[in-house]
XYZ file of C-alpha atoms in Angstrom:
737
model
C -12.031 -10.039 28.613
C -12.688 -9.082 24.982
C -9.535 -7.839 23.276
C -8.571 -5.623 20.331
C -4.993 -5.567 19.044
C -4.010 -2.101 17.805
C -0.862 -2.060 15.680
C 1.927 0.481 16.015
C 3.296 1.247 12.574
C 5.238 4.094 10.971
C 5.402 7.759 10.125
C 2.162 9.772 10.297
C -0.123 6.893 11.416
C 2.328 6.096 14.226
C 2.313 9.705 15.396
C -1.475 9.905 15.203
C -1.667 6.814 17.401
C -0.007 8.681 20.284
C -3.040 10.970 20.256
C -5.861 8.612 19.304
C -4.977 5.434 21.197
C -5.759 6.972 24.634
C -9.240 7.793 23.279
C -9.698 4.215 22.060
C -8.569 2.754 25.382
C -10.800 5.048 27.431
C -13.986 4.518 25.409
C -13.481 0.785 24.745
C -12.793 0.159 28.420
C -16.358 1.141 29.283
C -17.533 -1.905 27.318
C -15.056 -4.232 29.004
C -12.866 -4.249 25.893
C -9.131 -4.399 26.452
C -6.861 -2.736 23.882
C -3.336 -4.088 23.428
C -0.647 -2.857 21.063
C 1.888 -4.689 18.896
C 4.820 -2.909 17.267
C 5.074 -3.920 13.602
C 6.883 -0.765 12.499
C 9.873 -0.995 10.192
C 12.208 -0.211 13.092
C 10.488 -2.756 15.327
C 10.789 -5.429 12.657
C 14.481 -4.660 12.122
C 15.181 -4.992 15.846
C 13.211 -8.235 16.017
C 15.195 -9.653 13.098
C 18.416 -9.228 15.089
C 16.980 -10.061 18.495
C 19.641 -12.681 19.192
C 22.437 -10.181 18.600
C 21.142 -7.470 20.947
C 21.346 -7.093 24.744
C 18.217 -8.110 26.703
C 17.071 -4.541 27.327
C 16.883 -3.866 23.554
C 15.074 -7.032 22.519
C 11.463 -6.711 21.411
C 10.359 -10.114 20.120
C 8.745 -10.765 16.759
C 5.358 -9.047 17.059
C 4.573 -9.612 13.378
C 5.041 -13.383 13.656
C 2.854 -13.367 16.768
C 0.090 -11.504 14.956
C 0.455 -13.821 11.974
C -0.344 -16.753 14.250
C -3.207 -14.849 15.870
C -4.705 -14.113 12.431
C -5.299 -17.836 11.921
C -7.498 -18.075 15.039
C -11.175 -17.190 15.583
C -10.176 -14.813 18.402
C -8.250 -12.443 16.127
C -9.430 -8.825 16.195
C -6.628 -6.698 14.755
C -6.674 -3.046 13.726
C -3.875 -2.616 11.205
C -2.595 0.867 10.336
C -0.516 1.694 7.222
C 3.158 0.846 7.492
C 6.277 1.535 5.474
C 6.879 -0.917 2.628
C 10.584 -0.297 2.785
C 12.774 0.264 -0.233
C 16.524 -0.204 0.215
C 17.152 3.542 0.814
C 14.449 3.604 3.499
C 15.815 0.435 5.057
C 19.318 1.918 5.207
C 18.005 5.135 6.744
C 16.154 3.187 9.435
C 19.250 1.109 10.200
C 21.374 4.259 10.518
C 18.872 5.857 12.899
C 18.745 2.763 15.087
C 22.541 2.538 15.122
C 22.589 6.168 16.257
C 20.255 5.226 19.106
C 22.702 2.615 20.346
C 21.492 -0.531 18.586
C 24.535 -2.551 17.497
C 23.045 -3.522 14.141
C 25.193 -4.485 11.162
C 25.136 -2.363 8.012
C 23.022 -3.549 5.103
C 25.403 -5.508 2.816
C 25.083 -4.544 -0.848
C 26.905 -7.758 -1.722
C 26.664 -10.920 0.345
C 29.870 -12.869 -0.221
C 30.376 -14.604 3.132
C 28.012 -16.754 5.176
C 27.775 -13.966 7.749
C 26.901 -11.380 5.094
C 24.332 -13.712 3.562
C 22.721 -14.173 6.970
C 22.602 -10.416 7.585
C 21.251 -9.760 4.088
C 18.536 -12.403 4.509
C 17.422 -10.886 7.811
C 17.171 -7.412 6.343
C 15.462 -8.681 3.203
C 12.807 -10.280 5.403
C 11.616 -6.824 6.511
C 11.983 -5.136 3.130
C 9.011 -4.238 0.963
C 5.542 -5.458 1.849
C 6.658 -7.752 4.640
C 3.680 -7.077 6.912
C 0.555 -7.496 4.827
C 1.061 -11.050 3.522
C 1.601 -12.273 7.092
C -1.569 -10.745 8.510
C -3.917 -11.188 5.578
C -5.340 -14.627 6.316
C -8.503 -13.555 4.557
C -9.655 -11.701 1.473
C -10.284 -7.996 1.199
C -13.564 -6.062 1.333
C -12.919 -2.377 0.627
C -15.619 0.191 0.069
C -16.500 3.809 0.746
C -18.891 4.065 3.715
C -22.100 5.961 2.996
C -21.095 8.835 5.292
C -17.820 9.311 3.401
C -19.450 9.100 -0.016
C -22.180 11.519 0.996
C -19.608 13.970 2.315
C -17.645 13.802 -0.953
C -20.820 14.591 -2.875
C -21.672 17.559 -0.647
C -18.082 18.799 -0.473
C -16.479 17.736 -3.792
C -12.705 17.673 -4.045
C -10.943 19.425 -6.905
C -10.759 17.630 -10.246
C -8.597 18.962 -13.069
C -10.312 19.544 -16.403
C -9.452 17.180 -19.250
C -8.824 18.309 -22.811
C -9.683 16.156 -25.850
C -6.220 17.163 -27.103
C -4.448 15.711 -24.060
C -1.255 13.889 -25.080
C -1.028 11.874 -21.870
C -0.803 8.147 -22.470
C 0.450 4.923 -20.941
C 3.356 3.112 -22.586
C 3.698 -0.618 -21.893
C 5.604 -3.542 -23.391
C 2.860 -5.951 -24.406
C 5.374 -8.651 -25.298
C 8.386 -10.254 -23.629
C 7.043 -9.055 -20.290
C 5.535 -10.775 -17.245
C 2.029 -10.872 -18.674
C 2.934 -12.277 -22.093
C 5.348 -14.927 -20.800
C 3.199 -16.279 -17.974
C 2.706 -20.035 -17.517
C 0.349 -21.541 -14.952
C -0.450 -24.964 -13.522
C -3.003 -26.304 -11.047
C -1.629 -28.965 -8.716
C -3.592 -32.212 -8.678
C -2.062 -33.333 -5.371
C 0.114 -31.955 -2.552
C 3.780 -31.775 -3.445
C 7.104 -30.086 -2.775
C 8.511 -28.157 -5.717
C 12.000 -27.014 -6.654
C 12.988 -24.039 -8.812
C 16.258 -24.517 -10.654
C 18.337 -22.833 -13.310
C 19.899 -25.166 -15.892
C 22.723 -23.059 -17.308
C 23.874 -23.386 -20.875
C 27.332 -23.946 -19.378
C 26.113 -27.236 -17.939
C 25.663 -26.001 -14.356
C 22.525 -26.547 -12.283
C 21.680 -23.928 -9.686
C 18.839 -24.498 -7.227
C 17.114 -21.140 -6.881
C 14.581 -22.375 -4.332
C 13.713 -25.751 -2.913
C 11.245 -27.085 -0.393
C 8.364 -25.161 -1.988
C 5.310 -26.810 -0.430
C 2.074 -26.758 -2.439
C -1.418 -28.097 -1.822
C -3.941 -29.883 -3.995
C -5.768 -27.409 -6.192
C -3.124 -24.702 -5.712
C -2.305 -22.489 -8.684
C 1.423 -22.071 -9.357
C 2.592 -19.521 -11.913
C 5.911 -18.558 -13.434
C 6.923 -15.836 -15.840
C 9.891 -13.813 -17.060
C 10.582 -10.264 -18.204
C 13.303 -10.283 -20.830
C 15.974 -7.686 -20.063
C 16.987 -7.069 -23.667
C 13.380 -6.398 -24.710
C 12.899 -4.175 -21.652
C 15.934 -2.073 -22.573
C 14.762 -1.699 -26.174
C 11.307 -0.692 -25.011
C 12.671 1.886 -22.551
C 14.967 3.478 -25.140
C 11.955 3.799 -27.449
C 9.881 5.496 -24.760
C 12.625 7.997 -23.914
C 12.771 8.894 -27.609
C 8.963 8.999 -27.861
C 8.606 11.398 -24.911
C 11.232 13.666 -26.473
C 9.544 13.569 -29.889
C 6.058 14.205 -28.474
C 7.379 16.911 -26.120
C 5.668 15.419 -23.071
C 7.058 14.636 -19.644
C 8.706 11.245 -19.200
C 7.597 9.326 -16.114
C 7.897 5.751 -14.911
C 5.397 4.145 -12.532
C 6.397 0.989 -10.661
C 5.779 -0.749 -7.350
C 9.328 -0.797 -6.022
C 8.135 -1.161 -2.430
C 5.830 -4.172 -2.565
C 7.397 -5.733 -5.674
C 10.613 -5.405 -3.739
C 12.810 -7.660 -5.907
C 11.610 -7.200 -9.481
C 10.651 -3.531 -9.603
C 13.852 -1.969 -8.204
C 15.706 -3.924 -10.914
C 13.322 -2.534 -13.543
C 13.777 0.938 -12.046
C 17.527 0.572 -12.528
C 16.979 -0.302 -16.183
C 14.937 2.909 -16.570
C 17.658 5.076 -15.021
C 20.252 3.528 -17.328
C 18.011 3.956 -20.391
C 17.475 7.617 -19.590
C 21.207 8.278 -19.089
C 22.825 5.830 -21.537
C 26.074 7.755 -22.027
C 26.623 8.128 -18.285
C 26.372 4.396 -17.690
C 28.285 3.455 -20.821
C 31.175 5.629 -19.636
C 31.040 5.293 -15.865
C 28.832 2.270 -15.217
C 31.592 -0.074 -14.117
C 33.095 2.546 -11.810
C 29.725 3.292 -10.221
C 29.045 -0.398 -9.705
C 32.461 -0.888 -8.093
C 31.634 1.965 -5.708
C 28.299 0.333 -4.795
C 26.255 3.073 -6.501
C 23.400 1.170 -8.121
C 20.718 2.795 -10.295
C 18.330 0.215 -8.792
C 18.305 2.457 -5.713
C 17.518 5.525 -7.802
C 19.401 8.396 -9.372
C 19.399 10.209 -6.037
C 21.476 7.521 -4.353
C 23.981 7.604 -7.219
C 24.315 11.384 -6.998
C 24.653 11.263 -3.216
C 27.565 8.839 -3.546
C 29.578 10.850 -6.069
C 31.271 12.916 -3.364
C 33.317 9.843 -2.482
C 34.736 9.450 -6.007
C 37.771 11.334 -7.325
C 35.964 12.179 -10.555
C 32.596 12.613 -8.874
C 32.058 16.121 -10.238
C 32.858 14.905 -13.737
C 30.202 12.210 -13.430
C 27.735 14.725 -11.938
C 28.259 16.989 -14.936
C 27.628 14.039 -17.256
C 24.388 13.263 -15.412
C 23.252 16.889 -15.689
C 24.044 16.882 -19.410
C 22.100 13.633 -19.862
C 19.086 15.083 -18.051
C 19.240 18.220 -20.197
C 19.578 16.274 -23.464
C 16.722 13.864 -22.757
C 12.992 14.526 -22.591
C 11.674 16.635 -19.743
C 11.384 14.471 -16.636
C 8.323 14.417 -14.417
C 9.247 15.730 -10.991
C 8.527 14.688 -7.435
C 9.690 18.087 -6.164
C 10.743 20.560 -8.826
C 11.864 23.137 -6.227
C 14.419 20.695 -4.851
C 15.309 19.108 -8.191
C 13.958 15.679 -7.183
C 12.990 13.865 -10.360
C 10.784 10.898 -11.092
C 13.975 8.815 -11.244
C 15.543 9.924 -7.945
C 14.016 7.459 -5.460
C 12.198 4.215 -6.416
C 9.725 4.567 -3.546
C 8.790 8.176 -4.455
C 6.579 7.240 -7.419
C 4.401 4.229 -6.650
C 2.089 3.313 -9.505
C -1.134 2.767 -7.547
C -0.901 6.258 -5.996
C 0.889 8.185 -8.748
C -1.347 7.183 -11.665
C -4.710 8.108 -10.086
C -3.214 11.385 -8.836
C -2.136 12.124 -12.402
C -5.554 11.215 -13.814
C -7.256 13.418 -11.219
C -5.006 16.334 -12.215
C -5.998 16.614 -15.888
C -3.589 13.835 -16.837
C -0.733 16.082 -15.755
C 2.408 15.686 -13.705
C 4.799 18.407 -12.586
C 7.660 19.330 -14.894
C 11.150 20.709 -14.163
C 9.819 24.259 -14.592
C 7.310 23.781 -11.791
C 4.350 23.720 -14.193
C 1.923 20.914 -15.024
C 2.076 19.130 -18.349
C 0.991 15.995 -20.177
C 3.106 12.917 -19.569
C 4.074 9.606 -21.070
C 3.437 7.231 -18.169
C 5.772 4.265 -18.622
C 4.503 1.059 -16.977
C 6.725 -1.654 -18.468
C 4.707 -4.762 -17.584
C 1.399 -4.863 -19.443
C -0.521 -6.933 -16.873
C -2.545 -3.965 -15.616
C -1.248 -0.948 -17.557
C -4.295 -1.096 -19.836
C -6.595 -0.311 -16.905
C -5.051 3.137 -16.564
C -5.101 3.697 -20.314
C -8.817 2.857 -20.371
C -9.544 5.485 -17.707
C -7.336 8.060 -19.470
C -9.138 7.408 -22.770
C -12.498 7.830 -21.044
C -11.460 11.162 -19.502
C -10.020 12.399 -22.792
C -13.313 11.596 -24.526
C -15.782 12.605 -21.818
C -13.980 14.974 -19.463
C -13.207 14.723 -15.770
C -15.470 12.825 -13.392
C -17.890 14.728 -11.168
C -17.547 13.758 -7.485
C -21.031 15.123 -6.764
C -22.727 12.566 -9.006
C -20.293 9.766 -9.808
C -20.832 6.197 -8.718
C -18.464 3.995 -6.757
C -16.239 0.984 -7.431
C -15.862 -1.012 -4.198
C -13.476 -3.949 -4.269
C -13.408 -7.579 -3.238
C -9.763 -8.591 -3.475
C -8.060 -11.980 -3.543
C -5.143 -11.798 -1.106
C -5.595 -14.530 1.512
C -2.649 -16.786 2.321
C -0.165 -14.691 0.299
C -2.115 -15.094 -2.922
C -0.614 -14.035 -6.243
C 2.232 -11.645 -6.903
C 2.681 -10.191 -3.447
C 3.687 -13.631 -2.256
C 6.308 -13.986 -4.985
C 9.268 -12.056 -3.588
C 11.077 -15.136 -2.333
C 10.599 -16.640 -5.770
C 11.885 -13.706 -7.878
C 15.376 -13.848 -9.362
C 17.631 -11.818 -11.631
C 19.111 -14.497 -13.877
C 22.900 -14.780 -13.804
C 23.537 -16.865 -16.934
C 21.633 -18.040 -20.008
C 19.750 -21.308 -19.770
C 16.376 -22.597 -18.627
C 14.514 -21.990 -15.393
C 12.313 -24.901 -14.417
C 9.743 -25.542 -11.724
C 9.916 -29.274 -11.058
C 7.876 -31.648 -8.929
C 9.249 -33.983 -6.274
C 9.375 -36.746 -8.898
C 11.433 -34.574 -11.277
C 8.650 -33.742 -13.720
C 8.932 -30.256 -15.225
C 5.824 -28.299 -14.312
C 6.801 -24.906 -15.794
C 9.808 -23.857 -17.866
C 11.287 -20.718 -19.494
C 14.290 -20.049 -21.685
C 16.215 -17.205 -20.035
C 19.167 -14.924 -20.690
C 21.491 -13.244 -18.216
C 19.775 -10.216 -16.662
C 16.230 -11.489 -17.235
C 13.844 -11.160 -14.289
C 12.090 -14.444 -13.536
C 9.436 -14.925 -10.888
C 6.875 -17.398 -9.633
C 3.930 -17.126 -7.295
C 1.281 -19.265 -5.626
C -2.448 -18.998 -5.011
C -4.098 -21.502 -2.729
C -7.410 -23.044 -3.688
C -9.002 -22.258 -0.306
C -8.214 -18.583 -0.808
C -9.934 -18.552 -4.213
C -13.002 -20.332 -2.848
C -13.260 -17.819 0.021
C -12.795 -14.919 -2.441
C -15.717 -16.114 -4.572
C -17.849 -16.511 -1.449
C -17.029 -12.969 -0.310
C -17.868 -11.581 -3.758
C -21.296 -13.241 -3.704
C -21.892 -12.064 -0.133
C -21.041 -8.443 -0.955
C -23.011 -8.413 -4.208
C -26.106 -9.643 -2.395
C -25.667 -7.467 0.698
C -25.317 -4.277 -1.340
C -27.548 -5.283 -4.286
C -24.703 -4.220 -6.578
C -23.436 -5.787 -9.825
C -20.039 -7.454 -9.466
C -17.421 -8.062 -12.145
C -14.482 -10.469 -11.852
C -11.517 -8.734 -13.521
C -9.787 -11.706 -15.171
C -7.733 -11.633 -18.364
C -8.370 -14.544 -20.779
C -4.942 -13.956 -22.338
C -3.130 -14.617 -19.025
C -2.476 -18.230 -18.100
C -3.052 -17.611 -14.388
C -6.358 -15.855 -14.975
C -7.620 -18.644 -17.222
C -7.131 -21.069 -14.340
C -8.904 -18.685 -11.990
C -11.851 -18.351 -14.374
C -12.380 -22.118 -14.174
C -12.297 -21.994 -10.384
C -14.621 -18.985 -10.214
C -17.226 -20.685 -12.365
C -16.967 -23.859 -10.294
C -17.244 -22.110 -6.921
C -20.064 -19.809 -7.996
C -22.035 -23.037 -8.314
C -21.744 -23.503 -4.543
C -23.799 -20.356 -3.884
C -27.277 -19.061 -4.511
C -26.628 -16.468 -7.223
C -30.219 -16.074 -8.383
C -30.996 -12.430 -8.948
C -27.360 -11.360 -8.770
C -25.617 -9.519 -11.607
C -22.244 -11.286 -11.864
C -19.871 -11.124 -14.831
C -16.303 -11.919 -15.864
C -14.364 -9.402 -17.991
C -10.764 -8.648 -18.849
C -9.318 -5.829 -16.715
C -9.393 -3.369 -19.615
C -13.016 -4.223 -20.437
C -13.951 -4.122 -16.765
C -12.334 -0.710 -16.284
C -14.150 0.743 -19.304
C -17.426 -0.816 -18.112
C -16.992 0.512 -14.577
C -16.181 4.106 -15.549
C -19.121 4.121 -17.952
C -21.368 3.209 -15.021
C -19.594 5.698 -12.746
C -20.672 8.526 -15.032
C -24.288 7.400 -14.598
C -23.923 7.425 -10.818
C -23.961 3.612 -10.690
C -21.846 1.347 -8.483
C -19.941 -1.736 -9.663
C -18.007 -4.106 -7.391
C -14.574 -4.940 -8.803
C -13.639 -8.497 -7.871
C -9.917 -8.685 -8.480
C -6.673 -10.442 -7.780
C -4.155 -9.155 -5.297
C -2.292 -6.528 -7.305
C -5.410 -5.104 -8.932
C -6.967 -5.011 -5.471
C -4.183 -2.667 -4.452
C -4.393 -0.600 -7.637
C -8.195 -0.297 -7.734
C -8.508 0.616 -4.075
C -6.357 3.673 -4.810
C -7.528 4.479 -8.330
C -11.257 4.750 -7.800
C -11.290 6.209 -4.258
C -8.851 8.968 -5.294
C -11.208 9.858 -8.136
C -14.373 9.475 -6.038
C -13.259 10.795 -2.650
C -10.027 12.651 -3.296
C -8.074 10.117 -1.247
C -7.890 6.389 -0.681
C -7.349 6.840 3.060
C -11.101 7.174 3.636
C -12.012 3.668 2.525
C -13.465 1.106 4.890
C -11.182 -1.911 4.650
C -12.381 -5.134 6.256
C -10.640 -8.501 5.994
C -12.913 -11.318 7.201
C -10.270 -13.838 8.229
C -10.825 -17.360 6.952
C -10.870 -18.920 10.426
C -13.412 -16.496 11.843
C -11.316 -13.602 13.128
C -11.260 -10.082 11.790
C -8.541 -7.788 10.410
C -9.545 -4.149 10.082
C -7.257 -2.032 7.953
C -7.339 1.729 8.141
C -7.556 2.373 4.428
C -4.912 2.791 1.781
C -2.841 5.899 1.232
C 0.584 4.987 2.555
C 2.174 6.307 5.685
C 2.547 9.936 4.610
C 6.201 10.936 5.138
C 5.473 14.543 4.101
C 3.081 14.833 7.037
C 5.878 13.874 9.426
C 8.162 16.488 7.893
C 5.511 19.153 8.434
C 5.012 18.079 12.056
C 8.742 18.292 12.783
C 9.037 21.682 11.091
C 5.909 23.384 12.462
C 4.175 21.030 14.924
C 1.219 20.453 12.628
C 0.041 16.978 11.597
C -2.253 16.860 8.561
C -2.772 13.092 8.700
C -6.482 12.225 8.619
C -7.409 9.428 11.049
C -10.775 8.812 9.405
C -9.592 5.343 8.394
C -8.836 4.580 12.036
C -12.334 5.715 13.068
C -13.969 3.507 10.443
C -11.802 0.488 11.280
C -12.418 0.846 15.013
C -16.187 0.837 14.528
C -16.016 -2.350 12.438
C -13.656 -3.942 14.969
C -16.084 -3.194 17.807
C -18.995 -4.491 15.718
C -17.145 -7.741 15.000
C -16.245 -8.101 18.658
C -19.863 -7.532 19.667
C -20.937 -10.370 17.380
C -18.240 -12.857 18.307
C -18.334 -12.268 22.080
C -21.997 -11.339 22.507
C -20.977 -7.945 23.881
C -23.964 -5.667 23.374
C -22.167 -2.677 24.816
C -19.456 -2.957 22.141
C -22.189 -2.743 19.504
C -23.485 0.458 21.092
C -19.974 1.885 20.943
C -19.698 0.916 17.264
C -23.022 2.428 16.221
C -22.438 5.669 18.109
C -18.898 5.928 16.722
C -20.274 5.724 13.185
C -22.714 8.531 13.942
C -19.953 10.594 15.532
C -17.763 10.067 12.479
C -20.527 11.220 10.144
C -21.027 14.312 12.298
C -17.274 14.989 12.255
C -17.387 15.002 8.458
C -20.554 17.052 8.150
C -19.240 19.705 10.572
C -15.871 19.787 8.784
C -13.744 18.799 11.760
C -11.251 16.749 9.756
C -7.654 18.028 9.751
C -7.176 21.213 7.753
C -4.058 21.978 5.722
C -2.377 24.958 7.378
C -1.000 26.045 10.721
C -3.588 27.882 12.786
C -6.367 25.412 12.026
C -7.239 22.113 13.698
C -4.956 19.272 12.742
C -4.991 15.535 13.452
C -5.065 16.134 17.216
C -7.986 18.506 16.935
C -9.967 15.976 14.910
C -9.385 13.428 17.690
C -10.803 15.846 20.235
C -13.926 16.521 18.182
C -14.423 12.833 17.455
C -14.250 12.213 21.222
C -16.722 15.032 21.929
C -19.230 13.831 19.330
C -18.803 10.181 20.322
C -19.394 10.985 23.982
C -22.474 13.021 23.084
C -23.862 10.233 20.900
C -23.299 7.737 23.729
C -24.931 10.029 26.261
C -27.968 10.469 23.992
C -28.468 6.814 23.005
C -31.193 4.771 24.692
C -29.995 1.180 24.164
C -27.821 1.198 27.289
C -28.962 3.689 29.928
C -26.069 2.875 32.250
C -23.594 3.634 29.471
C -25.492 6.815 28.611
C -25.209 7.975 32.203
C -21.511 7.162 32.309
C -20.825 9.330 29.260
C -23.084 12.181 30.290
C -20.375 13.709 32.479
C -17.546 13.562 29.956
C -19.808 14.794 27.150
C -20.714 17.827 29.250
C -17.113 18.335 30.346
C -15.694 18.238 26.813
C -18.393 20.578 25.506
C -17.792 23.023 28.354
C -14.016 22.959 27.830
C -14.113 23.029 24.011
C -12.630 26.522 23.718
C -9.870 25.766 26.236
C -8.940 22.463 24.605
C -8.850 23.847 21.066
C -6.729 26.769 22.249
C -4.283 24.383 23.927
C -4.073 22.334 20.722
C -3.564 25.397 18.512
C -1.065 27.108 20.821
C 1.741 24.628 20.113
C 1.611 25.060 16.331
C 4.056 27.055 14.250
C 7.390 25.976 15.698
C 9.576 22.865 15.419
C 8.631 19.702 17.298
C 11.063 17.129 18.637
C 9.751 13.558 18.415
C 13.129 11.946 19.004
C 13.390 9.960 15.787
C 11.770 9.381 12.421
C 11.672 5.591 12.232
C 11.655 5.014 15.993
C 10.275 8.056 17.825
C 11.069 8.587 21.481
C 7.921 7.474 23.307
C 7.878 10.293 25.863
C 8.746 13.041 23.398
C 6.255 11.898 20.761
C 3.467 11.507 23.318
C 4.125 15.009 24.663
C 3.992 16.471 21.139
C 0.823 14.608 20.183
C -1.043 15.210 23.483
C -0.484 18.904 24.240
C -3.904 19.594 25.828
C -3.767 18.900 29.559
C -7.486 19.630 29.799
C -8.358 16.956 27.236
C -5.884 14.507 28.748
C -7.447 14.948 32.187
C -10.958 14.314 30.846
C -9.870 11.048 29.229
C -8.042 9.988 32.381
C -11.201 10.570 34.398
C -13.210 8.363 32.029
C -10.621 5.595 32.219
């Protein structure tokens, strides 16, 4: 039997699944398609990591590892929803919730001094940050806005803040002594096993990582951000924001860059409150209150210190004396520096650009901001877009073009695969990457506190990326630009590979180019204003940034993108768009039983999954389901049946009902499969007849608190009851199944 694997993830997407999965199972079953689930949520991954320590009834097995193996096979057909890329505060919260549910899990050790603590820390670190995506992404990324979504955005444009030529918003970045400027890169001429070691000036040799297997043609990079230069830069930006009277904000990727960026975040907190950390830094460190976890975690821990109120007063004075801080929630006093995972660069920067270049200040009003992005690798992309808006005004969603993306990410390519090779240096010396014969491949002078990291990119992944770029450019008749920086060592090696592998394809008639990211961004937004499309062909991190930046400007959200990953061995991974896992939506559901999460990404991914399955298993009925689902989705958009924003209107559950109604009607009206049309005639009529009853049942539960039995691990029965409140709709689906 043909099979689709539907992943269970976190937060709003997880809750939406309780409502939508029964629809998927019922409709797919008519085409002989079985739907199975795998739990890759943060809580599920934590439990799996300690499987050997738990009683049999609590064990779950490692679903992520299982799916990782499946992704390397031609049979893979996986629908992957957004999941939490856990920061340390999120990880601790999930552990505490599971402990409260009776799971005998150890606490997260801030310091790992014993073998047991090191083992526990390693297990928890394995689920931290972007632990899911590198495992599943055995292919490169094809993200674009489907025609129905783009057309809807043009007919129903989202709000765009006006830009002033006098806007003082800018990006501040290091430009020297950072990851971009210090990068070294090598291409392996033969398979090998590498070692990373620190040769201390004291004469010690510390192996940071050994057994690092590499293949012929693989690109290996190493770089370092110098802590002293970072601190100088940050002090200058705090002073600059104060002098220019703009908001101070920092934009990092503390979730996916789970080792380097929390450390950088800690440097920012210290730079903003220098007197606090000069006076109380040692005491805070001794109490386990690290600025790497955000100012909020430090403030929360002060109650346990005898002089906690004294330190709190010093923090408040430091905040008052410094520049105005950008806020996450000004009503609750949550600043840009409170939680590392609250301000993620790929979401926060496009949101700022869309809102006139403004962020929210402490007074609850919008204002210009100095957006601090310490590493200069991609900061210039945002500055290029800001400069364009300052010169030419906001973009017009009714006329603007699109920037789809072909992203290099297969086999843990580039930075997102570097977490196990990122280190905060403990003593001055040299970090070397050496071959099995002892030859030094890459080397950096380092000082204590520097952040050093390496990453790998396999040759097969690059070759497949180039192939996908050519395929998409030809299929859509759209110019494509490889965003590669000639000043970066890694990118120079990729340029050579791109030119070589383009020679393996028929590129006649295609418009293909290679530009630096800053040039490519300026080129793309110039074409956007003319209503023209340009494919951005990028590395892994820029893939993530661009597939938020441009969709948020074009569509108002990145959650509406079609995200297909053609797996290198013939399978398919279908991601439900970017946009995170929407914790605020969960809070609203718990408070007033209203879920704003938009499952459009799930609808788009399901159609592509069915289409892939139809091709690989010769299942014509699955193709009918895919085509009719696309038409139903377009109708859902055109009739404005997506989730609204306020209680009393249809929410996520209501959109699932209308998608089911329209899908059933499209199936009943199609002529490719008369037997299938007959089978859906009854449910189409039944849902149409009961529309008023079903919508009333869905609306009736709104406006009061909902109990889902847990944030990170909801109670299955409670969550299902909350997300499926219409008995009439439930009965109709049961009859179809």
